[in-house]
PDB file of N, CA and C in Angstrom:
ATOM      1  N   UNK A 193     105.287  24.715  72.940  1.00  0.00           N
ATOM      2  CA  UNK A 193     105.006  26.110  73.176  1.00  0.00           C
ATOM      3  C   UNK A 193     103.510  26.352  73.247  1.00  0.00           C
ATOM      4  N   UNK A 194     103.146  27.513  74.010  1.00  0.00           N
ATOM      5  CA  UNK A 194     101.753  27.800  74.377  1.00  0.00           C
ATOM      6  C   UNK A 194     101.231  27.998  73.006  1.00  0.00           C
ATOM      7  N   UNK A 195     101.927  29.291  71.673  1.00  0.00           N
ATOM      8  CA  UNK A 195     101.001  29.619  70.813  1.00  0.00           C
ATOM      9  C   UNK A 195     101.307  28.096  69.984  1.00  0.00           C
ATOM     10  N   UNK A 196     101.784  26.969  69.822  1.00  0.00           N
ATOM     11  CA  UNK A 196     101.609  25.845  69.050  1.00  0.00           C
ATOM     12  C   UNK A 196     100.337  25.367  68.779  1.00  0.00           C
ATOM     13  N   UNK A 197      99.023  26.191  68.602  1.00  0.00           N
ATOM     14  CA  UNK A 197      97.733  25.336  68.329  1.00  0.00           C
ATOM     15  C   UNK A 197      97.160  26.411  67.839  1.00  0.00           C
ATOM     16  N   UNK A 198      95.892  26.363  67.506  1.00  0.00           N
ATOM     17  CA  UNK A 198      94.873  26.866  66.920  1.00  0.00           C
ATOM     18  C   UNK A 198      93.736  26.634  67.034  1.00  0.00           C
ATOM     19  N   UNK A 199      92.366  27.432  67.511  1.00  0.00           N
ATOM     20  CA  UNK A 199      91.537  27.219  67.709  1.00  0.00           C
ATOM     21  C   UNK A 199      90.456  26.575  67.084  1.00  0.00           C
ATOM     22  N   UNK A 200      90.133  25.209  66.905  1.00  0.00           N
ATOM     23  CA  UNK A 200      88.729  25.236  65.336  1.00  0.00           C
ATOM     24  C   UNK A 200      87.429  24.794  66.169  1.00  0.00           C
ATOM     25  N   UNK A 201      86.716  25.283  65.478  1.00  0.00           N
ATOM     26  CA  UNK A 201      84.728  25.015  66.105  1.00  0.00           C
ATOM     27  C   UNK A 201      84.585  23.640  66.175  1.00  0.00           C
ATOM     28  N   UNK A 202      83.930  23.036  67.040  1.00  0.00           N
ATOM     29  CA  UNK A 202      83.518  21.731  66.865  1.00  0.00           C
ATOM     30  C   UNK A 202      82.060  21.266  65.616  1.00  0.00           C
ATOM     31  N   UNK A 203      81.904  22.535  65.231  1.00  0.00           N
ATOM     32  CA  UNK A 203      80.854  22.210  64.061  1.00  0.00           C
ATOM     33  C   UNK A 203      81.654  22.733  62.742  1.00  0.00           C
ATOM     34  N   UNK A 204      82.612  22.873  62.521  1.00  0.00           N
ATOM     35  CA  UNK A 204      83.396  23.545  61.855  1.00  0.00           C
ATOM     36  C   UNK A 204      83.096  22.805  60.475  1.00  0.00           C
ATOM     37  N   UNK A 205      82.787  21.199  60.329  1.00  0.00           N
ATOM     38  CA  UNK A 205      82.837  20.312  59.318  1.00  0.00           C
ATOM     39  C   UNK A 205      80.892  21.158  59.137  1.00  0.00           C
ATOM     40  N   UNK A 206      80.298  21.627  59.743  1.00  0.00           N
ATOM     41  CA  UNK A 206      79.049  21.608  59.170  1.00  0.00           C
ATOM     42  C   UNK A 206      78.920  23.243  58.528  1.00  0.00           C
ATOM     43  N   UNK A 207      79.484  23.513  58.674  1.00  0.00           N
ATOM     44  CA  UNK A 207      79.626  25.359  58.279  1.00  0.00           C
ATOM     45  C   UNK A 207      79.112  25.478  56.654  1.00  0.00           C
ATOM     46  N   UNK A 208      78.090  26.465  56.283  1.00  0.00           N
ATOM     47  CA  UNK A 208      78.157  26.233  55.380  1.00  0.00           C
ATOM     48  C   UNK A 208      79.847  26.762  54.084  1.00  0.00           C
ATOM     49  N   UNK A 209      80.021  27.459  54.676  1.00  0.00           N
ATOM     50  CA  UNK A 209      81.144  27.659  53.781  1.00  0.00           C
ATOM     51  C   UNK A 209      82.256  26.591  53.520  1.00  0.00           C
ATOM     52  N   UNK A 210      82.445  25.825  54.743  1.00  0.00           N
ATOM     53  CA  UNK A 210      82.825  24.360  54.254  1.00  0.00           C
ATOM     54  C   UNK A 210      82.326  23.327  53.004  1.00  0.00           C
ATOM     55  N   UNK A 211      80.690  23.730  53.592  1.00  0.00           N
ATOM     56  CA  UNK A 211      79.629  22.897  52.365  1.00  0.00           C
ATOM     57  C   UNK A 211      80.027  23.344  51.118  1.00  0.00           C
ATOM     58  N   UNK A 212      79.920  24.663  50.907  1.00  0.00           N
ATOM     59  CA  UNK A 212      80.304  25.503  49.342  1.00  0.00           C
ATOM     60  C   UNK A 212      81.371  24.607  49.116  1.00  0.00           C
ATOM     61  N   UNK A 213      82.722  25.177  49.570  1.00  0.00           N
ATOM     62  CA  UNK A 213      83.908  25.022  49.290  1.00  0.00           C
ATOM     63  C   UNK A 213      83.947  23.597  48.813  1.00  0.00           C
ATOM     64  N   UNK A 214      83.187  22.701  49.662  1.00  0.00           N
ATOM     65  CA  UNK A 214      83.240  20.878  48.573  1.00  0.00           C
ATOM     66  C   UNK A 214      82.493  21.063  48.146  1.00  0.00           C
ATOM     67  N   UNK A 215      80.998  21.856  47.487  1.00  0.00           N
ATOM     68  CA  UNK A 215      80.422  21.237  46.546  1.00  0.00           C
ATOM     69  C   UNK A 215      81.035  21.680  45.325  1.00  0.00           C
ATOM     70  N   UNK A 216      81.823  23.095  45.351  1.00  0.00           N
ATOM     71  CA  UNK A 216      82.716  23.547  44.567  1.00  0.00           C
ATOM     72  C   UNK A 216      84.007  22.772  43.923  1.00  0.00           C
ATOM     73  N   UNK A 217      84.191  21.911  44.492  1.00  0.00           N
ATOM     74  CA  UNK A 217      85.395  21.429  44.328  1.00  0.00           C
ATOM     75  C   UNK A 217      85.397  19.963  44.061  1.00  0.00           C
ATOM     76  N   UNK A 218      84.504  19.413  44.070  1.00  0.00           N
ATOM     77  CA  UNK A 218      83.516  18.177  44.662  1.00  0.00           C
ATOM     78  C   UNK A 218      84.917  16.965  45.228  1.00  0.00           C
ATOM     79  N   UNK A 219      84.444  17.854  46.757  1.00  0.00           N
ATOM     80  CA  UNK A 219      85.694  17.372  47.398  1.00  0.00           C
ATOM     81  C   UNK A 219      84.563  16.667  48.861  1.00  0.00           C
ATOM     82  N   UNK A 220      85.098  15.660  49.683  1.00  0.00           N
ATOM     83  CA  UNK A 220      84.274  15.727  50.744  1.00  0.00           C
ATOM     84  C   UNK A 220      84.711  16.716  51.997  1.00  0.00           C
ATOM     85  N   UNK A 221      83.965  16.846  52.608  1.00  0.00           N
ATOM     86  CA  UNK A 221      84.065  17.746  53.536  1.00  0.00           C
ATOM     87  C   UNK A 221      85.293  17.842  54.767  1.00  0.00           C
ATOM     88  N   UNK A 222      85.263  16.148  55.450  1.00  0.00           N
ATOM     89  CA  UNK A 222      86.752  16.351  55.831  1.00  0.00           C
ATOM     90  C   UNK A 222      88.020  16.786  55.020  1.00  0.00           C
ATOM     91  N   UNK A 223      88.435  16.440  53.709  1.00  0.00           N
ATOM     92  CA  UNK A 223      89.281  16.937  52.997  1.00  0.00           C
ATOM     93  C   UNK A 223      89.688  18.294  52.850  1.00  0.00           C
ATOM     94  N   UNK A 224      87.949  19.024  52.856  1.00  0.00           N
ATOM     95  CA  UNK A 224      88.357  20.857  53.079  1.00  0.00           C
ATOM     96  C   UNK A 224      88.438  20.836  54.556  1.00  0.00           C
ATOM     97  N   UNK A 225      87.955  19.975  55.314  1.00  0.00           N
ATOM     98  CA  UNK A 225      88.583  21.099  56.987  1.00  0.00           C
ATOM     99  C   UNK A 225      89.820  20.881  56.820  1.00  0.00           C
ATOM    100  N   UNK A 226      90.451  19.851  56.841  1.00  0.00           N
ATOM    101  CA  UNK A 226      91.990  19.342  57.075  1.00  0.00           C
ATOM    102  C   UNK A 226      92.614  20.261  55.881  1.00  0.00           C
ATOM    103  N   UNK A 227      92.397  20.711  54.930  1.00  0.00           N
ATOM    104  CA  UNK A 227      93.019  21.499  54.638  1.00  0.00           C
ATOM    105  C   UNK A 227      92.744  23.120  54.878  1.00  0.00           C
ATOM    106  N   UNK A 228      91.676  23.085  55.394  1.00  0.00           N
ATOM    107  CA  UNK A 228      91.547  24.830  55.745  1.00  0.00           C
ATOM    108  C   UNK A 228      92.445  24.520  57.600  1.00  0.00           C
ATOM    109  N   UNK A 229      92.372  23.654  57.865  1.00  0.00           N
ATOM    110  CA  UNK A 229      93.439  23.280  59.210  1.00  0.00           C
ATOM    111  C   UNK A 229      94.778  23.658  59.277  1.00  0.00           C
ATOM    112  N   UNK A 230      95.251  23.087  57.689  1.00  0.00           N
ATOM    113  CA  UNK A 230      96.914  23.226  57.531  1.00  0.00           C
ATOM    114  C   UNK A 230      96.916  24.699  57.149  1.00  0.00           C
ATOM    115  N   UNK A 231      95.974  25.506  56.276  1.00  0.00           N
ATOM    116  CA  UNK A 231      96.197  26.706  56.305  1.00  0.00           C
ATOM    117  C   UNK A 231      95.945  27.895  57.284  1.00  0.00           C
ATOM    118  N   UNK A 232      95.215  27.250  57.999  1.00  0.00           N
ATOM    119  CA  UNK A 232      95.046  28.399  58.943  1.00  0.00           C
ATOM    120  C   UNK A 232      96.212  28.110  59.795  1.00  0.00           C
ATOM    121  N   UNK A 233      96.823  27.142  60.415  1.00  0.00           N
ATOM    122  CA  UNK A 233      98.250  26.786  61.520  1.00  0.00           C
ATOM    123  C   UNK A 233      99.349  27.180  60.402  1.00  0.00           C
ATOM    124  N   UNK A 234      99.231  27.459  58.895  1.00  0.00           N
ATOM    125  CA  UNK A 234     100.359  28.068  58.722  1.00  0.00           C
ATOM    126  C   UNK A 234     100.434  29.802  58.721  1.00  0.00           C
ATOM    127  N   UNK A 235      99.172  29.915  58.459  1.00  0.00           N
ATOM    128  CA  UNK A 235      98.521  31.392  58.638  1.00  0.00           C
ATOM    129  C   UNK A 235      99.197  32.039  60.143  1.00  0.00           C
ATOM    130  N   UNK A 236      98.959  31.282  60.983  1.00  0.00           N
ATOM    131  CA  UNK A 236      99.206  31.469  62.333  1.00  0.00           C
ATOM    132  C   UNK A 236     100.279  31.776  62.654  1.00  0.00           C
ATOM    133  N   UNK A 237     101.045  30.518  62.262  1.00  0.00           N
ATOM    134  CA  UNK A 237     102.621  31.112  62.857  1.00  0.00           C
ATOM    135  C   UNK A 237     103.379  32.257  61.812  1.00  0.00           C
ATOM    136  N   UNK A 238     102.791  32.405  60.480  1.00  0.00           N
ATOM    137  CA  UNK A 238     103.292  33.449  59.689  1.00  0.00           C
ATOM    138  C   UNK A 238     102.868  34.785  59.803  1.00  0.00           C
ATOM    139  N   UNK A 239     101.847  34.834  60.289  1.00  0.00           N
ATOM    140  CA  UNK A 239     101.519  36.250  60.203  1.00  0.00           C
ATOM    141  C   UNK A 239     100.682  36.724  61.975  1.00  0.00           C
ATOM    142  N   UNK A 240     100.554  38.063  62.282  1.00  0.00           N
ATOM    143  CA  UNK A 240      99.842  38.335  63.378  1.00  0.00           C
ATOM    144  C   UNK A 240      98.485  38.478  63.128  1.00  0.00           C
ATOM    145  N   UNK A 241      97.675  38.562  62.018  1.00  0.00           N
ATOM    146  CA  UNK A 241      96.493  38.664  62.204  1.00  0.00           C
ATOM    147  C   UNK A 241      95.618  37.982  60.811  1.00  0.00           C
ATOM    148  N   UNK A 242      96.417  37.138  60.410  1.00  0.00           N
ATOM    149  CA  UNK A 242      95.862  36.442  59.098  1.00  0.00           C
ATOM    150  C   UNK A 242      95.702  37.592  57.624  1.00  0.00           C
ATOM    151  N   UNK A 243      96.138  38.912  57.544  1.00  0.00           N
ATOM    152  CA  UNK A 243      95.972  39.716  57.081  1.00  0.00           C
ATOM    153  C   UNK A 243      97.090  40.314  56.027  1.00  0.00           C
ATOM    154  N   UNK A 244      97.344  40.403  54.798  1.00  0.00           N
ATOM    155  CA  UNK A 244      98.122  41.426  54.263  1.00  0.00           C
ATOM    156  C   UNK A 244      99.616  39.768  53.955  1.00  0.00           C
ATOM    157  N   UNK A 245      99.279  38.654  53.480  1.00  0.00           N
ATOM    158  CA  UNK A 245      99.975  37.365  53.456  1.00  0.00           C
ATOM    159  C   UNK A 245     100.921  37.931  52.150  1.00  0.00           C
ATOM    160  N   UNK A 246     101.714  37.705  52.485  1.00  0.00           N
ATOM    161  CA  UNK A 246     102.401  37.580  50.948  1.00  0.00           C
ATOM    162  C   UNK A 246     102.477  36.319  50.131  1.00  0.00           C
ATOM    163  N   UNK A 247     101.406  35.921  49.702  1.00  0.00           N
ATOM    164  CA  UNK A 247     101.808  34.520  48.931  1.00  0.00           C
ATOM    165  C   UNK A 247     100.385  34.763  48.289  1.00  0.00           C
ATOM    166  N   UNK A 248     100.251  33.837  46.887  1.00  0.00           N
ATOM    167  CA  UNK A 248      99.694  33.949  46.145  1.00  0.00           C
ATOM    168  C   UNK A 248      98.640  32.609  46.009  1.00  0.00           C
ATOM    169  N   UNK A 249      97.292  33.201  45.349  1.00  0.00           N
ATOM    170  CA  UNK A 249      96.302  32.042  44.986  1.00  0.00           C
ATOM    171  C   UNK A 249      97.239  30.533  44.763  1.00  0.00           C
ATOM    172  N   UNK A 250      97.961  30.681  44.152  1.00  0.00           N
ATOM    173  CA  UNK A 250      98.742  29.668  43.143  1.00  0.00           C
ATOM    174  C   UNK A 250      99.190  28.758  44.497  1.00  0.00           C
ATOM    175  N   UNK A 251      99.713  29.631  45.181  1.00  0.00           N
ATOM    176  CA  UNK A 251     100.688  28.804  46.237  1.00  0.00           C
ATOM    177  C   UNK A 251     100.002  28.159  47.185  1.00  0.00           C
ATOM    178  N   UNK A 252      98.728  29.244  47.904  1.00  0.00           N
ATOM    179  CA  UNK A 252      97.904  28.270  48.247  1.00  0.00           C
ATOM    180  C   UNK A 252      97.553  26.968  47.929  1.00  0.00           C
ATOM    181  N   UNK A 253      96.746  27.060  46.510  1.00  0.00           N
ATOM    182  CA  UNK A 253      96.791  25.718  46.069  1.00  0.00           C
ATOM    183  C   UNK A 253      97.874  24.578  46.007  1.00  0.00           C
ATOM    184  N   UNK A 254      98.781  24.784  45.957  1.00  0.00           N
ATOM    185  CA  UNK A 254     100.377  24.436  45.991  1.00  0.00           C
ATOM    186  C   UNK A 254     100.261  23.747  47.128  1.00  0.00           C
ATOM    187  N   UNK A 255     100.648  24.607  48.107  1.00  0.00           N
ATOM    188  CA  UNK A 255     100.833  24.282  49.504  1.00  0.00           C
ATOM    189  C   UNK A 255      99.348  23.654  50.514  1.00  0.00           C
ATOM    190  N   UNK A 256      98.232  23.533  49.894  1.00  0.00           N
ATOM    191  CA  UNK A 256      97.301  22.605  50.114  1.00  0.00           C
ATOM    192  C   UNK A 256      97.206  21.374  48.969  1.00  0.00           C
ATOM    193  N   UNK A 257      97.709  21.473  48.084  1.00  0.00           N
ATOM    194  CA  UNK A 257      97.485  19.999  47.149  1.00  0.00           C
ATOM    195  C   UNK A 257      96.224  20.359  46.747  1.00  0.00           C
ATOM    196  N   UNK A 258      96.020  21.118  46.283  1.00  0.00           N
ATOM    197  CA  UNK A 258      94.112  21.202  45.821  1.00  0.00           C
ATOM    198  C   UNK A 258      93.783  22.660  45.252  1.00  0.00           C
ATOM    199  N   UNK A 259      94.217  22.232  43.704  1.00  0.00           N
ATOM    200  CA  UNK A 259      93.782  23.466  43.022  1.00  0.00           C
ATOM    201  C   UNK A 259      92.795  24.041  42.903  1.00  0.00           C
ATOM    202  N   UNK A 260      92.188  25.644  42.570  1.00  0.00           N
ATOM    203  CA  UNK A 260      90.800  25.888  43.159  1.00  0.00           C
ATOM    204  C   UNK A 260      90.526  26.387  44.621  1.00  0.00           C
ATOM    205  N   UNK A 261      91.341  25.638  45.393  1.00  0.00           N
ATOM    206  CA  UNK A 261      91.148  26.033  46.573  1.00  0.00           C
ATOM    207  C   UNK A 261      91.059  27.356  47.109  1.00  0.00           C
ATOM    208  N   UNK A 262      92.168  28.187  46.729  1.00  0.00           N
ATOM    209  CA  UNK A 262      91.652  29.575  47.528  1.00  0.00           C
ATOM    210  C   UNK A 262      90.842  30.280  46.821  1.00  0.00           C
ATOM    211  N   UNK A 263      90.163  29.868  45.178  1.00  0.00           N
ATOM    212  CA  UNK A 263      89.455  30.493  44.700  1.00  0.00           C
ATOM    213  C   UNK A 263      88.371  30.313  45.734  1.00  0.00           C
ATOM    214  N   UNK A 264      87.998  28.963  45.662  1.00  0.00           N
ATOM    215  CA  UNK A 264      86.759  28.085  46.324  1.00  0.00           C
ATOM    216  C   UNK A 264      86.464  29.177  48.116  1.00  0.00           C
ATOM    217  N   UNK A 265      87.789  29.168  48.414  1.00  0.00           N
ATOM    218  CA  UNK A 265      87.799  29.993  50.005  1.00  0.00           C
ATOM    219  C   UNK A 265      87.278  31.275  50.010  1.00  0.00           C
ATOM    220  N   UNK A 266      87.383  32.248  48.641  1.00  0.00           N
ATOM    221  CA  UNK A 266      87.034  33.636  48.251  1.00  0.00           C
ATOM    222  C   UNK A 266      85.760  33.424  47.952  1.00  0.00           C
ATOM    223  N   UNK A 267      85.061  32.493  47.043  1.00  0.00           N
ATOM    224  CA  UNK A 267      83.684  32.755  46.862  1.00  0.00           C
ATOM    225  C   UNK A 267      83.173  32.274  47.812  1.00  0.00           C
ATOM    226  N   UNK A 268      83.944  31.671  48.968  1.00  0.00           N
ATOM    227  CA  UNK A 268      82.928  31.280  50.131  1.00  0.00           C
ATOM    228  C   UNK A 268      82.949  32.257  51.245  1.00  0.00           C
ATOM    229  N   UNK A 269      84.098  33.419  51.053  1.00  0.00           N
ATOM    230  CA  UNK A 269      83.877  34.535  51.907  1.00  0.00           C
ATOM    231  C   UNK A 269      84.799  34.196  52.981  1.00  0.00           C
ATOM    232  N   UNK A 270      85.826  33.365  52.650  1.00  0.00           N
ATOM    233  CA  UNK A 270      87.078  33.040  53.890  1.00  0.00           C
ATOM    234  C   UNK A 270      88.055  33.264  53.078  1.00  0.00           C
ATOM    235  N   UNK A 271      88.553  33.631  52.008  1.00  0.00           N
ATOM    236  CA  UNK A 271      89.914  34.662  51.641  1.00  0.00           C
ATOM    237  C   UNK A 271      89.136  36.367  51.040  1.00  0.00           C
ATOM    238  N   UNK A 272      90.407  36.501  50.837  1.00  0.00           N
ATOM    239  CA  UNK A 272      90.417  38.055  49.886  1.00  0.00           C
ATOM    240  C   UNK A 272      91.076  38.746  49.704  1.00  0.00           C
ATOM    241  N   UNK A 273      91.409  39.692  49.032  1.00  0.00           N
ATOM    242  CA  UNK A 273      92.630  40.390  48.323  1.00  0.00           C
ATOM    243  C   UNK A 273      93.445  40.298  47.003  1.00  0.00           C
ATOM    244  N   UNK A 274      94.126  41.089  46.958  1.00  0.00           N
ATOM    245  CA  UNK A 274      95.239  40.301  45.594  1.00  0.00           C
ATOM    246  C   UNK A 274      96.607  39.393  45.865  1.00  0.00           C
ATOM    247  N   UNK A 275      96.792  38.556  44.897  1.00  0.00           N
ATOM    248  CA  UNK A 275      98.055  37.955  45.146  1.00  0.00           C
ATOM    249  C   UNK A 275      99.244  38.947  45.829  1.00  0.00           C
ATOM    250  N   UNK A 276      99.628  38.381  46.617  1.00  0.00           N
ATOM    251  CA  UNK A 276     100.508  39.117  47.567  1.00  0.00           C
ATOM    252  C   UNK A 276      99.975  39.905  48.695  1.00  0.00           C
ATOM    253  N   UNK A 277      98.872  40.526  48.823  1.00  0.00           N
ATOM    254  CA  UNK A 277      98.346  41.001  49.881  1.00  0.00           C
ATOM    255  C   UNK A 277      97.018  39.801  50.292  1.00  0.00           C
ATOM    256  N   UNK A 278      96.537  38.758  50.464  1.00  0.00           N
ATOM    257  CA  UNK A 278      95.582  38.025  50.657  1.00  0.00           C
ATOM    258  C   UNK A 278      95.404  38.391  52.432  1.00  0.00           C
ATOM    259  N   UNK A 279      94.189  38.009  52.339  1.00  0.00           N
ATOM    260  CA  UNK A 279      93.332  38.276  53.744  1.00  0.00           C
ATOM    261  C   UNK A 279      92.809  37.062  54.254  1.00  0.00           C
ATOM    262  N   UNK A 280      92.699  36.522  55.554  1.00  0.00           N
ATOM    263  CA  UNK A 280      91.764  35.359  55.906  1.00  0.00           C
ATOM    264  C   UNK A 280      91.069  36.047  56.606  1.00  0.00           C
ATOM    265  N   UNK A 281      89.266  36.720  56.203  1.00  0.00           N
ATOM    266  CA  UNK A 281      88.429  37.696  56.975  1.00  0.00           C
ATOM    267  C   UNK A 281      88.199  36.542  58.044  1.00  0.00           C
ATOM    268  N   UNK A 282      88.440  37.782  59.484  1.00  0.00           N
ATOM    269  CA  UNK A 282      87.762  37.168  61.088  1.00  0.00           C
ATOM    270  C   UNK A 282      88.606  36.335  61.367  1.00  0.00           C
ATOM    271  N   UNK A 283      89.933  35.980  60.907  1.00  0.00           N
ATOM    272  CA  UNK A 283      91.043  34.917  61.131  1.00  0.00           C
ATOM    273  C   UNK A 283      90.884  35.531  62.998  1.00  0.00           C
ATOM    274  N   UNK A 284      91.398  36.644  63.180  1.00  0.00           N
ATOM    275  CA  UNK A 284      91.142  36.822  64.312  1.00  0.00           C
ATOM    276  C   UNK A 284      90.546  36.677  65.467  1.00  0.00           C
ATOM    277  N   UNK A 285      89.237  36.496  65.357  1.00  0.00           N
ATOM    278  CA  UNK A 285      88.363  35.764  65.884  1.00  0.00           C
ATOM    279  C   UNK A 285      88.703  34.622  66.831  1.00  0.00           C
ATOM    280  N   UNK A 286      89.650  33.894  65.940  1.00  0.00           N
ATOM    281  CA  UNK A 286      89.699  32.377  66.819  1.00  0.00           C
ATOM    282  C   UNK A 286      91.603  32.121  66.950  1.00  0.00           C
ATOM    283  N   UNK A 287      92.161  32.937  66.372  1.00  0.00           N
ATOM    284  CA  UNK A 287      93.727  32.457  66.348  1.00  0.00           C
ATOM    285  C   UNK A 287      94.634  34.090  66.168  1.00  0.00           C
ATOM    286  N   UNK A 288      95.089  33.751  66.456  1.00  0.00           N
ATOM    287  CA  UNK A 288      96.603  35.040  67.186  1.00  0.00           C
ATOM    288  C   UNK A 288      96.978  34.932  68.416  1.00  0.00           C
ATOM    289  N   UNK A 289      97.544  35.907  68.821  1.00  0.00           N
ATOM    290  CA  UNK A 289      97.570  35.763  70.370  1.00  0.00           C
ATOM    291  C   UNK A 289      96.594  36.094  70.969  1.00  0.00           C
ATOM    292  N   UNK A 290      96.462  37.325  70.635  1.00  0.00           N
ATOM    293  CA  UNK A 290      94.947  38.099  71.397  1.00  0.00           C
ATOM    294  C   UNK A 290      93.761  37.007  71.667  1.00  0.00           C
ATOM    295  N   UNK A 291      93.248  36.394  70.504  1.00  0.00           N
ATOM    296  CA  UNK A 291      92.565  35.016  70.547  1.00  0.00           C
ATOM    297  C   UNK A 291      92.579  33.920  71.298  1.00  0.00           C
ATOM    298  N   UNK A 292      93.917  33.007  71.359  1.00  0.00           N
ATOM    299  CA  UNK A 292      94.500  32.683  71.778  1.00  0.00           C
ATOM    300  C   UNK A 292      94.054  32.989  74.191  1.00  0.00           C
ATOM    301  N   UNK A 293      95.141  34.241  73.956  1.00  0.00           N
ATOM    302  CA  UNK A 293      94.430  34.628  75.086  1.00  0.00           C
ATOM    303  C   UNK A 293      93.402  34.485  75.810  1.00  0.00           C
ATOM    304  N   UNK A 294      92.332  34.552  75.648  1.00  0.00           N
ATOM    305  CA  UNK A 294      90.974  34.780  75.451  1.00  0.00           C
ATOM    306  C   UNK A 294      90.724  33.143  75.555  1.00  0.00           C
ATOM    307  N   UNK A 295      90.306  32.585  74.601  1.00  0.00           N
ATOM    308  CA  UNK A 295      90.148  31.136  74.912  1.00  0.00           C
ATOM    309  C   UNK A 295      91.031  30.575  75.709  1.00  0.00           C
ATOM    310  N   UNK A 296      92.097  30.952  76.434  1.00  0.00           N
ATOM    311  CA  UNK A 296      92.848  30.262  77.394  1.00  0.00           C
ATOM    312  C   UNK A 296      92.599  30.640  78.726  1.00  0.00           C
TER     313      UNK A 296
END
């Protein structure tokens, strides 16, 4: 299917919010894209605009194998909200349809 992908930057591993997120975690850096990868393609097909998620800090971590993690994503300014309403700010930007669109 056309929406089966997701858009990521080719500097995406140099971002600093990537950098935070492993020095936070003291993880290396491929480890957080590939997992900000699996969350954003599940982000994608679950929701229309990365916005208003029903699932919780906890599960995140859960469902990435890497506790910390969506804390690590909030102080880096790529989550937000409360458990049950969570946000991925500018998800839009690069993935939905509208997005999607646009880069195609």
């Amino acid at each position: 299917m056309a929406e089966d992908w997701i858009k990521i930057r080719v500097d995406l591993i140099d971002d600093p919010a990537v950098i935070s997120i492993s020095e936070e975690l003291d993880m290396d850096d491929f480890s957080v894209v590939g997992r900000l990868v699996k969350l954003w393609s599940w982000a994608d097909k679950h929701s229309v605009n990365g916005n208003a998620l029903c699932v919780t800090r906890m599960w995140i971590d859960r469902y990435i194998n890497r506790t910390g993690f969506a804390n690590a994503m909030e102080n880096a300014g790529w989550l937000r909200g409360d458990d049950g309403e969570i946000s991925l700010p500018n998800f839009e930007r690069h993935n939905g349809n509208s997005a999607k669109k646009r880069a195609e």
